[in-house]
Short mmCIF file of C-alpha atoms in Angstrom, two decimals:
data_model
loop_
_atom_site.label_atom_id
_atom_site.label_comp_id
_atom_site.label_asym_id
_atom_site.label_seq_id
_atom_site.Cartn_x
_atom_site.Cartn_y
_atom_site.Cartn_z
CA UNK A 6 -150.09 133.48 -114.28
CA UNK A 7 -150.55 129.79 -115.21
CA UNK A 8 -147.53 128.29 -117.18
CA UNK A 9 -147.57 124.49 -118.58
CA UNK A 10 -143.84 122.70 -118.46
CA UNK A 11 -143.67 119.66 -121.03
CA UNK A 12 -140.79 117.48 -121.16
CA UNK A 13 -139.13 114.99 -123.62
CA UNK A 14 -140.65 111.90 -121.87
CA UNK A 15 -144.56 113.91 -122.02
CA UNK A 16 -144.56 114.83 -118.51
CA UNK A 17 -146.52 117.52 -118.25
CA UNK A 18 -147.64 120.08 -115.66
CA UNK A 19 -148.57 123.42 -115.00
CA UNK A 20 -147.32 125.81 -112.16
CA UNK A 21 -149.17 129.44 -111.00
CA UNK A 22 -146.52 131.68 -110.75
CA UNK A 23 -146.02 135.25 -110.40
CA UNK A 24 -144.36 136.75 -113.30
CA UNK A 25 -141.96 138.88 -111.44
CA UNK A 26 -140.23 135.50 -110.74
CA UNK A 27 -136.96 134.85 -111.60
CA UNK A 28 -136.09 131.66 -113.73
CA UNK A 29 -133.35 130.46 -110.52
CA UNK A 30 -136.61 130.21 -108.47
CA UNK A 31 -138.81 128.45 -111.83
CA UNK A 32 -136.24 125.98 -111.60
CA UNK A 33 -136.90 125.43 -108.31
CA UNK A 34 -140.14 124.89 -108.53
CA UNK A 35 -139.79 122.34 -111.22
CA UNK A 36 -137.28 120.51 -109.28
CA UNK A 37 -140.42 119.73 -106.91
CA UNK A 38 -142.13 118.33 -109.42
CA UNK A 39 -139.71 116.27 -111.46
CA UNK A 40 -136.98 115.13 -109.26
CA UNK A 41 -134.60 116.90 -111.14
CA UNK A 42 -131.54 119.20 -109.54
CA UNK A 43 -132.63 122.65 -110.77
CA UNK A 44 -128.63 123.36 -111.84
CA UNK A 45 -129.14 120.53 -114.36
CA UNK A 46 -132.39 121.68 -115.42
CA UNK A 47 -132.79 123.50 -118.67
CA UNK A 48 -135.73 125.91 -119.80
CA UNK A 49 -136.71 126.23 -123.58
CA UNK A 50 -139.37 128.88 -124.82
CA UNK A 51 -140.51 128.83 -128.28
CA UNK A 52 -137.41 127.13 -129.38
CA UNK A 53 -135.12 129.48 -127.08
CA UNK A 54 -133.25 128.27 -124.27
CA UNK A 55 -133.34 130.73 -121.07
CA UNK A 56 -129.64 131.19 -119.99
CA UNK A 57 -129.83 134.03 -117.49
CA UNK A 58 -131.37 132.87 -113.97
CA UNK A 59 -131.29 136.13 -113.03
CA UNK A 60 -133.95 137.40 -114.85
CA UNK A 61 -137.73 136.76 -114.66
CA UNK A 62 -140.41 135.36 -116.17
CA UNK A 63 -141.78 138.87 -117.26
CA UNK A 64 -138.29 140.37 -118.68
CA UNK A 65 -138.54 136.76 -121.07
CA UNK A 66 -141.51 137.96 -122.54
CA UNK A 67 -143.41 135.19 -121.02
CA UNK A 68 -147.02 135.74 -120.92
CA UNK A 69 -149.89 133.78 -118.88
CA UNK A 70 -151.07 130.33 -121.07
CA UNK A 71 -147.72 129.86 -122.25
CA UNK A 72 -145.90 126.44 -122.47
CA UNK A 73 -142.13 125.83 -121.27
CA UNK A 74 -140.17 122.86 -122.33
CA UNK A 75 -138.11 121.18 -119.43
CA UNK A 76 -134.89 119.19 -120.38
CA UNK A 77 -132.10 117.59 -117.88
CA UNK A 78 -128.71 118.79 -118.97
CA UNK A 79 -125.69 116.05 -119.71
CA UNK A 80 -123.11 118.05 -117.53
CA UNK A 81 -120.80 117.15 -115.02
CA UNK A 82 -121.83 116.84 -111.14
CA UNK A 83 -119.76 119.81 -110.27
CA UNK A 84 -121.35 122.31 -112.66
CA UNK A 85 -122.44 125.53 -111.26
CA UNK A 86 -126.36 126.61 -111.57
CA UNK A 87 -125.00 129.49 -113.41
CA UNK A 88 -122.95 127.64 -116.27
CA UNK A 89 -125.43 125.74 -118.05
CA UNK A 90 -123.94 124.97 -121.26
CA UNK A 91 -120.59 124.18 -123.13
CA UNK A 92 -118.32 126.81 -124.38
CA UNK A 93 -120.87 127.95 -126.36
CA UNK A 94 -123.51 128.56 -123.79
CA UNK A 95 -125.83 125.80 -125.41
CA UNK A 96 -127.16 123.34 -123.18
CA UNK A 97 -125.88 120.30 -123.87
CA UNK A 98 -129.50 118.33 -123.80
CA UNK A 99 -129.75 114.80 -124.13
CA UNK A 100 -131.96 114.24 -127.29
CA UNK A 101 -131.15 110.16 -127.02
CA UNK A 102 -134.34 110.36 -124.46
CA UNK A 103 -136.76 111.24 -127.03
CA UNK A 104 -139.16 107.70 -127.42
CA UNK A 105 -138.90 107.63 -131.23
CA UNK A 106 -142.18 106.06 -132.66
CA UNK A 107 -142.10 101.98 -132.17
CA UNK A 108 -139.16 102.63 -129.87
CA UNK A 109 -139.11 100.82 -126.32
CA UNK A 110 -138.47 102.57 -123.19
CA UNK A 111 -135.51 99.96 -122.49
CA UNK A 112 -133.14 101.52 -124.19
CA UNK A 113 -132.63 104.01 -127.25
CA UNK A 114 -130.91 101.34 -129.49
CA UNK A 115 -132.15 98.17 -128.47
CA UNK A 116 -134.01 97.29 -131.78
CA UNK A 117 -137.14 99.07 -130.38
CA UNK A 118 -138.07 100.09 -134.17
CA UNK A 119 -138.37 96.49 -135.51
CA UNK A 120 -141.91 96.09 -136.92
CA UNK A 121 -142.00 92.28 -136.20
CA UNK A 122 -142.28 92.52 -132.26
CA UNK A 123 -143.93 95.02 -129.77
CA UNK A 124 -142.00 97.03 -126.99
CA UNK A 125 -142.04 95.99 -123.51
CA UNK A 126 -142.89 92.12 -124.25
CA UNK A 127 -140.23 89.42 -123.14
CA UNK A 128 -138.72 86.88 -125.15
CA UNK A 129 -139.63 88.19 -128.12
CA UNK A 130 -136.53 89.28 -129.66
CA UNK A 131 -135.60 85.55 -129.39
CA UNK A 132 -135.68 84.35 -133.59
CA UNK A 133 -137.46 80.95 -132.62
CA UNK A 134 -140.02 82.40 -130.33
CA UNK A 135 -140.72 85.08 -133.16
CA UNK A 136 -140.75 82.72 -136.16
CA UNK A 137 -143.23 80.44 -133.63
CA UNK A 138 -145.68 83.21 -133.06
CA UNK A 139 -145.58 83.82 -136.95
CA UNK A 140 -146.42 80.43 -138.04
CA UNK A 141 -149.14 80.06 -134.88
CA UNK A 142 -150.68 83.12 -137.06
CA UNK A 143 -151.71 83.11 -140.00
CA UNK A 144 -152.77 86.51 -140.56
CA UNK A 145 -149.91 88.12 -139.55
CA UNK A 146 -147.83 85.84 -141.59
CA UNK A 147 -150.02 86.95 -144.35
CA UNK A 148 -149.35 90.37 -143.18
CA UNK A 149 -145.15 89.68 -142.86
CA UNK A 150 -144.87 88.65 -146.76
CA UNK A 151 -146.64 91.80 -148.20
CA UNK A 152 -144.30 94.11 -145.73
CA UNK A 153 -141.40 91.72 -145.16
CA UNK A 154 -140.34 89.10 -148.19
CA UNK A 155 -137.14 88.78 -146.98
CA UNK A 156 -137.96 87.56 -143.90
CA UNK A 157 -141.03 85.68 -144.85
CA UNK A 158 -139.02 83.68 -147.52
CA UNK A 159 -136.52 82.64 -144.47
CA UNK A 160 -139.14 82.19 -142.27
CA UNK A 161 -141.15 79.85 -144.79
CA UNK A 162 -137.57 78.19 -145.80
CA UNK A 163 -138.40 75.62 -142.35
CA UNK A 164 -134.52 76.47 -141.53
CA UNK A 165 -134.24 77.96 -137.89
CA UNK A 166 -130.56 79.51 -138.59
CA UNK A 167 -131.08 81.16 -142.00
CA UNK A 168 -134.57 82.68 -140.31
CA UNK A 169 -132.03 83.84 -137.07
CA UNK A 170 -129.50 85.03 -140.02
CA UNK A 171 -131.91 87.56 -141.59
CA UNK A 172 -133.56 88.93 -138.91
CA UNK A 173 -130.52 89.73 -136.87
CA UNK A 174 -129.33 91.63 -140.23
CA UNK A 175 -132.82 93.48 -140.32
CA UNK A 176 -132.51 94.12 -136.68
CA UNK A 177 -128.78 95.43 -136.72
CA UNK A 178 -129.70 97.73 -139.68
CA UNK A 179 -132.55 99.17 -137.71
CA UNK A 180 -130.33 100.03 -134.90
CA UNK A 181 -127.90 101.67 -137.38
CA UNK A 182 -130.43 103.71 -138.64
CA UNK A 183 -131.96 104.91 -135.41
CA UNK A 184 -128.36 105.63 -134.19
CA UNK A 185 -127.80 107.88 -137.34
CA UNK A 186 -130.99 109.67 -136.95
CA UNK A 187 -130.24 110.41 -132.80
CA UNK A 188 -126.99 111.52 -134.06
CA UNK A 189 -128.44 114.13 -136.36
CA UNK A 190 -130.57 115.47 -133.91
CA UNK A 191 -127.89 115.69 -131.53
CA UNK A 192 -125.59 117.32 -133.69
CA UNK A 193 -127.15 120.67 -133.73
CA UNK A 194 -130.03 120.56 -131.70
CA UNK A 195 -131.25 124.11 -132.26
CA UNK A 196 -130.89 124.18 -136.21
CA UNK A 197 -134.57 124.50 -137.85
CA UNK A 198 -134.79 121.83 -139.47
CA UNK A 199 -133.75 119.41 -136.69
CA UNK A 200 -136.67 120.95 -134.52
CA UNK A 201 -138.86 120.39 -137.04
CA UNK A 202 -138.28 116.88 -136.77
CA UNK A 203 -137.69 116.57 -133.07
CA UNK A 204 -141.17 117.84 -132.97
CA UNK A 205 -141.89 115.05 -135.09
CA UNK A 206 -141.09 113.27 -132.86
CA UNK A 207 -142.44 114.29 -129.63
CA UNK A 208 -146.02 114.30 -132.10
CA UNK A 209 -145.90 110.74 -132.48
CA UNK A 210 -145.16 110.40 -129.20
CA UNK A 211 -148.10 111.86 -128.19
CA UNK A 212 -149.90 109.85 -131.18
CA UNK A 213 -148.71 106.61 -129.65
CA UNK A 214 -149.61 107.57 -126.28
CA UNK A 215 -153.37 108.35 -127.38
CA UNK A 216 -153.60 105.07 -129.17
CA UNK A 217 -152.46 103.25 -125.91
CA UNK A 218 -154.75 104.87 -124.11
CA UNK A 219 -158.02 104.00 -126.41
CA UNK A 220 -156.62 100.55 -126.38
CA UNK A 221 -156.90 100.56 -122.71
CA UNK A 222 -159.80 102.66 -122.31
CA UNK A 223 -161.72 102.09 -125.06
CA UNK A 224 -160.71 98.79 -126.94
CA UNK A 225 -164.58 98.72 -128.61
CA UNK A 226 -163.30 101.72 -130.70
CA UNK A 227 -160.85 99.40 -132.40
CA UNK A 228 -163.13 96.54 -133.26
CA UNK A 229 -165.29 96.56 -137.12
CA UNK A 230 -169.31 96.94 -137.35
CA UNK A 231 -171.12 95.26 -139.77
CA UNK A 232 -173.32 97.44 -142.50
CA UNK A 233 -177.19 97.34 -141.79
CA UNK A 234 -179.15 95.20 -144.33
CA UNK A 235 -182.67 94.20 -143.92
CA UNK A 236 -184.52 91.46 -145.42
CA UNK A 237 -187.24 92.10 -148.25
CA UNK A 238 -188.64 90.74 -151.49
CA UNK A 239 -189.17 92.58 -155.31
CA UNK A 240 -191.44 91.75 -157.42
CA UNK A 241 -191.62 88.30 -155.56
CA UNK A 242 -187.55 87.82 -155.34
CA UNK A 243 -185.81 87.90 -152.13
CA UNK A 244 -183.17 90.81 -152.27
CA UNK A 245 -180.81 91.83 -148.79
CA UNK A 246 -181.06 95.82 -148.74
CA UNK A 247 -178.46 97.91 -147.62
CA UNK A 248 -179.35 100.90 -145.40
CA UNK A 249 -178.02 103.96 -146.42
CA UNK A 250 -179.13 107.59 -145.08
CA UNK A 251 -176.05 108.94 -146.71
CA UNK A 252 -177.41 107.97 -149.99
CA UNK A 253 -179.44 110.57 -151.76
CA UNK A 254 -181.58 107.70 -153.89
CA UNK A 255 -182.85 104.17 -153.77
CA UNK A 256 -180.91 102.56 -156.56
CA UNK A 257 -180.49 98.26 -157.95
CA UNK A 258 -177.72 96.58 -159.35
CA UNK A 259 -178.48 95.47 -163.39
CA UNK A 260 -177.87 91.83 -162.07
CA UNK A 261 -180.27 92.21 -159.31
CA UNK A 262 -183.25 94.24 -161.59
CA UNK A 263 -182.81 90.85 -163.79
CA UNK A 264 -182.62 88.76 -161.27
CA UNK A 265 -186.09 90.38 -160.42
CA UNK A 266 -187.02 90.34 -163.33
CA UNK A 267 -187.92 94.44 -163.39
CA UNK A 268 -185.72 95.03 -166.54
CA UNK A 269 -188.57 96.02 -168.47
CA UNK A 270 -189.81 98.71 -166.24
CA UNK A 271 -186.65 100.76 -166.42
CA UNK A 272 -186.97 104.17 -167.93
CA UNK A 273 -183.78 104.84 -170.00
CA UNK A 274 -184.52 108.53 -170.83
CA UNK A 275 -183.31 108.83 -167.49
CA UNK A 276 -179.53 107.34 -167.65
CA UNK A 277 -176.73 109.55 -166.42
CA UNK A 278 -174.07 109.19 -163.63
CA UNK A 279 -174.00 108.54 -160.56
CA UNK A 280 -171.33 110.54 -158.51
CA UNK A 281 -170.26 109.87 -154.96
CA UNK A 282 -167.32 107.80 -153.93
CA UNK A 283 -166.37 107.00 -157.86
CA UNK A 284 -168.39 107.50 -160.55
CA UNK A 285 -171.04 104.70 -161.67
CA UNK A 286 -173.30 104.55 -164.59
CA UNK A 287 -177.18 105.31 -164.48
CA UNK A 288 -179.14 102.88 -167.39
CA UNK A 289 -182.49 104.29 -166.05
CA UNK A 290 -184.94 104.38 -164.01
CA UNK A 291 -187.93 102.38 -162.55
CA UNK A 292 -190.87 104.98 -161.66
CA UNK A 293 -192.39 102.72 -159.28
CA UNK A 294 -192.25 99.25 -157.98
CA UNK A 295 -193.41 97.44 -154.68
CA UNK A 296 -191.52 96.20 -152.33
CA UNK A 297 -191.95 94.11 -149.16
CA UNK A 298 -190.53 94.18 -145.75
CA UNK A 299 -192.24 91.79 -143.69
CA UNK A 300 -196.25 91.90 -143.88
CA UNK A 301 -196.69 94.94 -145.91
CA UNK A 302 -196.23 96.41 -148.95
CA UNK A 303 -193.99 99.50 -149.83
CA UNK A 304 -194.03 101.64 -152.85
CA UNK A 305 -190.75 102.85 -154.28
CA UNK A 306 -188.78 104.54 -157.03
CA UNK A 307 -185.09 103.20 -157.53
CA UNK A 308 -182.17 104.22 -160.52
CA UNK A 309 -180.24 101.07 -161.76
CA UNK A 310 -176.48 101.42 -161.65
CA UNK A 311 -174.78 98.91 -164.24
CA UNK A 312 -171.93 98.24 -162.40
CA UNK A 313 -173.34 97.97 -158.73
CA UNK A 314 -171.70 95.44 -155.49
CA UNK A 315 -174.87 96.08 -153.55
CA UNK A 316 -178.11 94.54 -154.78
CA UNK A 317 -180.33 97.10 -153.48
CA UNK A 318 -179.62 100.20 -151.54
CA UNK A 319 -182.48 101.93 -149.43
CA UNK A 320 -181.44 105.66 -149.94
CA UNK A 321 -182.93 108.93 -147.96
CA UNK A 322 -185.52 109.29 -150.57
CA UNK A 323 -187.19 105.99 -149.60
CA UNK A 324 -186.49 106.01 -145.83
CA UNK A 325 -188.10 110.13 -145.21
CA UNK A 326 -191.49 108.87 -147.82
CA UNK A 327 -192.21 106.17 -144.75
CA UNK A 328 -191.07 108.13 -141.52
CA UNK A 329 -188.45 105.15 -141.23
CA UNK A 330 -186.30 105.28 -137.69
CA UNK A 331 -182.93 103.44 -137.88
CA UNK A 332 -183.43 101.99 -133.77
CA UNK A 333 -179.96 100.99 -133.22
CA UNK A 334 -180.91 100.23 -129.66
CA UNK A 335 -183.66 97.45 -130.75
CA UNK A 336 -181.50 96.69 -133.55
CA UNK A 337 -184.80 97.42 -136.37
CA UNK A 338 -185.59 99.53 -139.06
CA UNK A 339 -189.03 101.18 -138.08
CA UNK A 340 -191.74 102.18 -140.79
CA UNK A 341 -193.82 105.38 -139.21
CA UNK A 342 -196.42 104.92 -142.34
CA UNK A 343 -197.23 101.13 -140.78
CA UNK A 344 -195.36 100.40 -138.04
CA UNK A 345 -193.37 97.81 -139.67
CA UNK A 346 -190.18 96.70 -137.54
CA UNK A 347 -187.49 94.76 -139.87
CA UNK A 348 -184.58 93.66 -137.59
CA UNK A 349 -181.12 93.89 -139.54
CA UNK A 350 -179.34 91.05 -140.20
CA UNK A 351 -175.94 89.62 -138.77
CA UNK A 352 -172.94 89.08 -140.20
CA UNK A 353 -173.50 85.39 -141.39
CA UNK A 354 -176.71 86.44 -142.49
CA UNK A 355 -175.07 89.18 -145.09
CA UNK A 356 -173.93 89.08 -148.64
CA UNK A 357 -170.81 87.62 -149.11
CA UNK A 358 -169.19 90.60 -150.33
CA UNK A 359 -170.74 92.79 -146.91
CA UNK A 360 -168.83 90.76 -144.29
CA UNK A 361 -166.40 90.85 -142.25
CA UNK A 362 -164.08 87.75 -142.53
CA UNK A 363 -164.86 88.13 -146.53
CA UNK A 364 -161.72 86.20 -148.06
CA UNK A 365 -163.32 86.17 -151.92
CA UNK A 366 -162.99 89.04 -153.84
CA UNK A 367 -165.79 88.29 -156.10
CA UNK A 368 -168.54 87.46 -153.92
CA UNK A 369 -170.33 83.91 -155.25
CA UNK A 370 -173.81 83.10 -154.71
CA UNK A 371 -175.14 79.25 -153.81
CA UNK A 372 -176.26 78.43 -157.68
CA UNK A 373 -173.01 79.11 -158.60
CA UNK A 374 -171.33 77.07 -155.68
CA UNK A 375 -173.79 73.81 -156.33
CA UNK A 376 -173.00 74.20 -160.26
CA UNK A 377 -169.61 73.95 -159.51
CA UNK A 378 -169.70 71.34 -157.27
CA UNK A 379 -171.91 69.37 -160.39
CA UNK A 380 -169.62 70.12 -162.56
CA UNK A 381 -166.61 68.79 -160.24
CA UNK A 382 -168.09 65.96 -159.68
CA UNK A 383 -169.00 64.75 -163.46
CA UNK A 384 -165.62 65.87 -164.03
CA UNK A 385 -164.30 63.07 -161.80
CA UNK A 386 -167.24 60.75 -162.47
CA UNK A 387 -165.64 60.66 -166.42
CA UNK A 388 -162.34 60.40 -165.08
CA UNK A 389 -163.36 57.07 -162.98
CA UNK A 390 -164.99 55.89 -166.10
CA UNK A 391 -162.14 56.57 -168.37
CA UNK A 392 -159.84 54.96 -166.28
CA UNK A 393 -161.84 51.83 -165.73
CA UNK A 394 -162.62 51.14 -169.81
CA UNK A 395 -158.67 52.04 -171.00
CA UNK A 396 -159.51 55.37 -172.56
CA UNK A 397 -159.19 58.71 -171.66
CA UNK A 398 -162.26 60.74 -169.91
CA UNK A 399 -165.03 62.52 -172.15
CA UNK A 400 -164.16 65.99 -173.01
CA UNK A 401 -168.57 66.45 -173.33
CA UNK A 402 -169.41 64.91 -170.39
CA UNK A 403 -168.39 68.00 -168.52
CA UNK A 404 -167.74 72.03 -168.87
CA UNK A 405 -165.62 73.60 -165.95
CA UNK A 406 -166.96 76.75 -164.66
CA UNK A 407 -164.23 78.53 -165.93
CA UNK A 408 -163.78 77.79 -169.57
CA UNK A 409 -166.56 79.59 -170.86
CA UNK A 410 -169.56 78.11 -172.66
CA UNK A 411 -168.86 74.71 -174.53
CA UNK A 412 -168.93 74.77 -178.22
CA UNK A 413 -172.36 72.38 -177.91
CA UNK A 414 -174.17 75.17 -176.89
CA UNK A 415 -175.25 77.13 -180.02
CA UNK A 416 -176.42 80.87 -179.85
CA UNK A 417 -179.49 80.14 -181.31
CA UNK A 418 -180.19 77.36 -178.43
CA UNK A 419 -179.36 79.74 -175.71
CA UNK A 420 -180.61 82.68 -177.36
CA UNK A 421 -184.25 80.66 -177.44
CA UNK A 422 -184.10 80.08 -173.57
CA UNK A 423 -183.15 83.87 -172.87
CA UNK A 424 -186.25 84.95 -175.03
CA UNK A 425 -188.43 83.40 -172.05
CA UNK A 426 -187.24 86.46 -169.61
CA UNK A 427 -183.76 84.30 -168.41
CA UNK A 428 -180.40 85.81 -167.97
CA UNK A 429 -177.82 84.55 -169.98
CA UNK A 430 -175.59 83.37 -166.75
CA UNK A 431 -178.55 81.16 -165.80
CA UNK A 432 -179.12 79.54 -168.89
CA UNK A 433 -175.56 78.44 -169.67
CA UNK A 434 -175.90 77.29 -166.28
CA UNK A 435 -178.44 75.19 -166.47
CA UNK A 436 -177.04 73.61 -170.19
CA UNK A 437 -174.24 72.94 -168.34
CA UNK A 438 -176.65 70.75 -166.19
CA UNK A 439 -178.41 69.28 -168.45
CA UNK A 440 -175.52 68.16 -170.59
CA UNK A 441 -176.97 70.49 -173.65
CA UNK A 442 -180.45 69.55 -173.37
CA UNK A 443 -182.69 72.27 -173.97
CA UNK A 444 -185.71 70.90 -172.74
CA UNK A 445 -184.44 70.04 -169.28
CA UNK A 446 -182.51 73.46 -169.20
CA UNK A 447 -185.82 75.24 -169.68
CA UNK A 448 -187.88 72.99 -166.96
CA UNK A 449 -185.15 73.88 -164.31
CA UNK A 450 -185.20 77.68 -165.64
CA UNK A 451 -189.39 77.74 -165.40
CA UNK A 452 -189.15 75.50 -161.87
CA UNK A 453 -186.75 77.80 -160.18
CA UNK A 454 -188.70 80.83 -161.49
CA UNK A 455 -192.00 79.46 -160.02
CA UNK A 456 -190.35 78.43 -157.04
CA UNK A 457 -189.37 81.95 -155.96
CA UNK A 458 -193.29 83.14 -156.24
#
């Protein structure tokens, strides 16, 4: 029968062996394969060490498939094969071998299960080199004040000892607390509870063991992908689609069916909810609408969610009504119905909010960079002048961004420009602009708007 023997330090194997043999002779065998003496081997099965080397594999109850855990045994050099344990026939196993997680194989105490440096790299459990590899980073020092304050506070404090003061504190309570915890499972080895965690232990173990080896193996596993968009145009407005054959229905954002200007097609006998990953509103429904991916011309149905990231998601509904192939090969999105190939975009080609090294959490499109530069720069064009005649700047030469609309701007002025088919974001936008003039506002609103088509 096959048997597989596991030990403490993942070394596994498996033996055939006949199961009329006796455990003195198991021993032996696993002596060949692990260097060990077999008098200071011990065997566990299902929790249960085998004292008796008299007696074989088949009087244990061991059956073919099984798995054996192997352990060396802290005893003295002149102990006899036959005495195993202590005086009370335990083995006396050394559990201190056990790898905890984060641990390194130096040593069981050696501050292996500090956070701030990785196992089996020199010179860094030297404070300077550490707090020098922290500020050549700055993610990770990001990453050190969410998980670490105490440390980042030291580390940002520019003083070398009071850095070297905290993290040899974190680093000798570390080594207290592993100690405790090897002491527990030492302490009664064989007690439910502390096999429940020893094989804990051995699981992350084999956890961190897996990881290293996709690291090595397969490092492209570890890296991020970028979401497929593809290019296209609604109603005459360019709009970056997001792929999505996990998505049952084509839907809009509100901002992007005004932007479009599409509002007035939307059906609202059919608003509801939209359930998936969180729950989003439906306002309606646009029965049908063209949209175009390169050359041609495709017809399609989408529901407009209120409160939507995505400007425009192509669901399943849309992609099975033109045959479309997602050619991950080619990098395209094929159209059967035309043969229309629309290559998806890269990452700086994306939304804001769709990439990778996205640092905003409100993604911001140009207008509103450019009318916050403007208003920036009359900001400090008033401040020049102010300074320069011996009175303070002009509180109406310029709005920030972030104050809201200036008390210039009436309602009934801004609610005349919306009437035209604007949005309401636009129009302050382009007061702002304008410095309250309506009639300039409403040429830049009509340009832009022609400019698209």
């Amino acid at each position: 029968m096959r048997l597989t023997v596991t030990t403490l330090s993942d070394h596994i194997f498996t033996l055939e062996v006949g199961e009329d043999l006796d455990l003195a002779s198991f021993k032996g065998l696993c002596e060949i394969e692990v260097g060990v003496p077999a008098h200071q081997i011990a065997i566990l099965w299902n929790g249960r060490p085998l004292h008796d080397d008299k007696l074989s594999l088949k009087q244990y109850g061991i059956n073919n498939g099984d798995m054996l855990l192997l352990q060396q045994i802290q005893g003295q050099a002149g102990q006899t094969q036959g005495t195993i344990g202590g005086p009370s026939g335990v083995p006396q196993i050394d559990f201190g071998s056990i790898q905890l997680p984060g641990q390194s194989s130096g040593g069981r105490g050696g501050g292996g299960g500090q956070a701030i440096s990785r196992p089996g790299q020199g010179g860094e459990q030297d404070p300077a080199s550490i707090r020098q590899m922290f500020l050549n980073n700055p993610h990770q020092m990001a990453l050190l004040k969410e998980r670490n304050p105490p440390l980042a506070n030291a580390l940002t404090s520019g003083n070398l000892e009071e850095f070297t003061k905290v993290f040899r504190e974190q680093q000798e309570e570390r080594r207290k607390m592993e100690q405790a915890r090897l002491e527990l499972l030492t302490a009664n080895p064989f007690d439910p509870d502390v096999q429940k965690r020893i094989a804990e232990e051995i699981r992350m173990k084999n956890v961190e063991s897996n990881m290293e080896t996709a690291i090595e193996f397969a490092p492209e596993s570890f890296g991020q992908v970028v979401m497929l968009y593809v290019d296209c145009m609604v109603n005459g407005y360019p709009v970056k689609a997001f792929v999505d054959s996990g998505a049952q229905m084509t839907i809009m954002s509100q901002a992007c069916a005004e932007r479009c200007h599409i509002m007035r097609l939307v059906d609202t006998r059919w608003a509801g909810v939209a359930k998936g990953v969180g729950t989003q509103k439906i306002i309606g429904r646009v029965h049908l609408c063209q949209i175009q991916i390169g050359p041609h011309f495709f017809q399609s149905s989408f529901s407009i969610l209120e409160d939507q990231p995505m400007d425009m998601l192509l669901g399943l509904d849309m992609l099975k009504r033109h045959q479309c192939i997602i050619d991950l090969q080619k990098n395209v999105l094929k159209f059967g119905t035309t043969g229309t190939e629309a290559p998806f975009l890269s990452e700086s080609q994306l939304p804001q909010h769709a990439r990778l090294n996205n640092t905003h959490d409100v993604p911001m499109d140009e207008d509103q960079q450019l009318a916050q530069a403007i208003s920036k720069s009359q900001a400090e064009s008033a401040s020049k002048a102010g300074e320069g005649s011996g009175v303070g700047p002009s509180t109406s030469t310029a709005t920030p961004m972030s104050t809201g609309p200036s008390l210039e701007f009436s309602e009934s002025n801004i609610k005349k420009l919306m009437d035209h088919g604007f949005t309401r974001a636009a129009v302050m936008e382009e007061l702002r602009r304008a410095n309250g003039n309506m009639d300039q506002a409403l040429a830049a609103l009509l340009a832009k708007s022609l400019s698209w088509q």
